GROMACS .gro file of C-alpha atoms in nm:
model
  156
    1MET     CA    1   9.405 -20.715  16.009
    2ILE     CA    2   9.517 -20.722  16.368
    3THR     CA    3   9.611 -21.048  16.535
    4LEU     CA    4   9.501 -21.058  16.895
    5LYS     CA    5   9.598 -21.330  17.143
    6LEU     CA    6   9.265 -21.367  17.316
    7ASN     CA    7   9.188 -21.634  17.575
    8GLY     CA    8   9.491 -21.834  17.465
    9LYS     CA    9   9.410 -21.834  17.093
   10ASP     CA   10   9.520 -21.611  16.808
   11HIS     CA   11   9.235 -21.420  16.643
   12SER     CA   12   9.287 -21.226  16.320
   13LEU     CA   13   9.044 -20.937  16.334
   14ASP     CA   14   8.962 -20.697  16.053
   15VAL     CA   15   8.942 -20.382  16.265
   16THR     CA   16   9.110 -20.045  16.292
   17GLU     CA   17   9.383 -19.992  16.552
   18ASP     CA   18   9.176 -19.731  16.736
   19MET     CA   19   8.876 -19.961  16.790
   20PRO     CA   20   8.813 -20.010  17.164
   21LEU     CA   21   8.922 -20.356  17.269
   22LEU     CA   22   8.579 -20.417  17.423
   23TRP     CA   23   8.407 -20.401  17.085
   24ALA     CA   24   8.671 -20.616  16.918
   25ILE     CA   25   8.626 -20.878  17.192
   26ARG     CA   26   8.245 -20.874  17.187
   27ASP     CA   27   8.139 -20.783  16.835
   28VAL     CA   28   8.422 -20.922  16.625
   29ALA     CA   29   8.572 -21.212  16.822
   30GLY     CA   30   8.237 -21.313  16.972
   31TYR     CA   31   8.323 -21.329  17.343
   32ASN     CA   32   8.025 -21.163  17.509
   33GLY     CA   33   8.108 -21.212  17.877
   34THR     CA   34   8.286 -20.876  17.897
   35LYS     CA   35   8.020 -20.609  17.945
   36PHE     CA   36   7.983 -20.248  17.837
   37GLY     CA   37   7.908 -20.025  18.132
   38CYS     CA   38   8.008 -19.660  18.112
   39GLY     CA   39   8.238 -19.645  17.811
   40MET     CA   40   8.481 -19.425  18.003
   41GLY     CA   41   8.677 -19.677  18.213
   42LEU     CA   42   8.503 -19.571  18.534
   43CYS     CA   43   8.272 -19.858  18.628
   44GLY     CA   44   8.484 -20.171  18.575
   45ALA     CA   45   8.217 -20.383  18.402
   46CYS     CA   46   8.452 -20.425  18.104
   47THR     CA   47   8.754 -20.538  18.306
   48ILE     CA   48   8.981 -20.789  18.133
   49HIS     CA   49   9.341 -20.900  18.191
   50ILE     CA   50   9.622 -20.774  17.971
   51ASP     CA   51   9.931 -20.983  18.046
   52GLY     CA   52   9.766 -21.070  18.378
   53ALA     CA   53   9.691 -20.714  18.489
   54PRO     CA   54   9.335 -20.582  18.511
   55ALA     CA   55   9.248 -20.325  18.244
   56ARG     CA   56   8.938 -20.145  18.119
   57SER     CA   57   8.867 -20.272  17.769
   58CYS     CA   58   8.625 -19.992  17.680
   59ILE     CA   59   8.907 -19.734  17.672
   60THR     CA   60   9.191 -19.956  17.548
   61PRO     CA   61   9.253 -19.929  17.173
   62ILE     CA   62   9.311 -20.269  17.017
   63GLY     CA   63   9.627 -20.140  16.850
   64SER     CA   64   9.787 -20.086  17.189
   65VAL     CA   65   9.773 -20.453  17.290
   66LYS     CA   66   9.943 -20.620  16.995
   67GLY     CA   67  10.155 -20.912  17.113
   68GLN     CA   68  10.003 -20.912  17.461
   69ASP     CA   69   9.800 -21.185  17.627
   70ILE     CA   70   9.434 -21.085  17.663
   71SER     CA   71   9.204 -21.284  17.893
   72THR     CA   72   8.834 -21.235  17.949
   73ILE     CA   73   8.578 -21.375  18.191
   74ASP     CA   74   8.479 -21.617  17.913
   75ALA     CA   75   8.796 -21.822  17.970
   76LEU     CA   76   8.846 -21.773  18.343
   77HIS     CA   77   8.709 -22.121  18.416
   78VAL     CA   78   9.038 -22.271  18.293
   79ASP     CA   79   9.247 -22.053  18.527
   80PRO     CA   80   9.307 -22.222  18.866
   81VAL     CA   81   9.280 -21.896  19.062
   82GLY     CA   82   8.984 -21.789  18.852
   83GLN     CA   83   8.808 -22.115  18.936
   84VAL     CA   84   8.856 -22.053  19.309
   85VAL     CA   85   8.727 -21.696  19.279
   86GLN     CA   86   8.423 -21.801  19.078
   87LYS     CA   87   8.340 -22.072  19.334
   88ALA     CA   88   8.373 -21.822  19.620
   89TRP     CA   89   8.140 -21.585  19.432
   90LEU     CA   90   7.879 -21.860  19.406
   91ASP     CA   91   7.928 -21.984  19.763
   92THR     CA   92   7.873 -21.635  19.907
   93ALA     CA   93   7.590 -21.547  19.664
   94VAL     CA   94   7.758 -21.223  19.562
   95ALA     CA   95   7.560 -21.144  19.249
   96GLN     CA   96   7.222 -20.978  19.249
   97CYS     CA   97   7.166 -20.843  18.899
   98GLY     CA   98   7.508 -20.976  18.801
   99TYR     CA   99   7.590 -20.719  18.533
  100CYS     CA  100   7.911 -20.595  18.695
  101GLN     CA  101   8.025 -20.931  18.827
  102GLY     CA  102   8.243 -21.033  18.533
  103GLY     CA  103   8.455 -20.722  18.587
  104GLN     CA  104   8.451 -20.772  18.964
  105ILE     CA  105   8.569 -21.132  18.929
  106MET     CA  106   8.843 -21.034  18.684
  107SER     CA  107   8.974 -20.767  18.925
  108ALA     CA  108   8.957 -21.006  19.221
  109THR     CA  109   9.141 -21.278  19.029
  110ALA     CA  110   9.418 -21.038  18.926
  111LEU     CA  111   9.454 -20.931  19.291
  112LEU     CA  112   9.479 -21.286  19.423
  113LYS     CA  113   9.732 -21.384  19.158
  114THR     CA  114   9.967 -21.107  19.272
  115ASN     CA  115   9.872 -21.108  19.639
  116PRO     CA  116   9.713 -21.434  19.759
  117ASN     CA  117   9.669 -21.301  20.113
  118PRO     CA  118   9.543 -20.941  20.081
  119SER     CA  119   9.439 -20.724  20.372
  120ASP     CA  120   9.099 -20.555  20.371
  121GLU     CA  121   9.267 -20.232  20.264
  122GLN     CA  122   9.443 -20.408  19.975
  123ILE     CA  123   9.113 -20.564  19.867
  124GLU     CA  124   8.943 -20.225  19.873
  125GLU     CA  125   9.227 -20.068  19.675
  126ALA     CA  126   9.228 -20.343  19.412
  127MET     CA  127   8.852 -20.331  19.373
  128ALA     CA  128   8.824 -19.951  19.364
  129GLY     CA  129   8.672 -19.848  19.035
  130ASN     CA  130   8.456 -20.159  19.008
  131ILE     CA  131   8.109 -20.029  19.072
  132CYS     CA  132   7.818 -20.247  19.180
  133ARG     CA  133   7.482 -20.073  19.155
  134CYS     CA  134   7.328 -20.342  19.375
  135GLY     CA  135   7.576 -20.264  19.655
  136THR     CA  136   7.719 -20.612  19.706
  137TYR     CA  137   8.055 -20.474  19.821
  138ASN     CA  138   8.054 -20.659  20.155
  139ARG     CA  139   7.977 -20.990  19.985
  140ILE     CA  140   8.250 -20.922  19.728
  141LYS     CA  141   8.502 -20.868  20.006
  142THR     CA  142   8.380 -21.184  20.182
  143ALA     CA  143   8.417 -21.385  19.860
  144ILE     CA  144   8.771 -21.255  19.807
  145ARG     CA  145   8.864 -21.348  20.164
  146GLN     CA  146   8.711 -21.695  20.115
  147ALA     CA  147   8.902 -21.745  19.788
  148SER     CA  148   9.223 -21.633  19.960
  149THR     CA  149   9.170 -21.884  20.241
  150HIS     CA  150   9.100 -22.161  19.992
  151LEU     CA  151   9.415 -22.079  19.794
  152LYS     CA  152   9.624 -22.089  20.115
  153GLU     CA  153   9.471 -22.423  20.216
  154ALA     CA  154   9.538 -22.568  19.870
  155LYS     CA  155   9.908 -22.480  19.902
  156ALA     CA  156   9.937 -22.638  20.248
   0.00000   0.00000   0.00000
């Protein structure tokens, strides 16, 4: 049994330490918002937060995250920055097919938590590796800028 702190709750999972975190999250713990994309950590669809930092769950063995805080898109609605990012995504109609958007939102949220006022270059760097087959990259950047502006206004 491995105890995983997932979305603020402890989950005791009967899995091997080498099981990819993605499958433990989806198939064992039952959080299906995190998506399987490439299985090689290249597309970003499976992006989660490990202690607040974005990580690819498809290539992360569950045994390597013992004692760390794991957050998925399934619980982002309770995160104040995550709420702002999700609203910006809706306001700018980012998603087309939507498959990659959970990973995109997780990466954008992690960026804005560490850098609430990123430049275009910093946005592009933070979002590199999150692939959108529909090509919504300009709308993603617009949504991140909008979320950044909203976060600045909320602090004022």
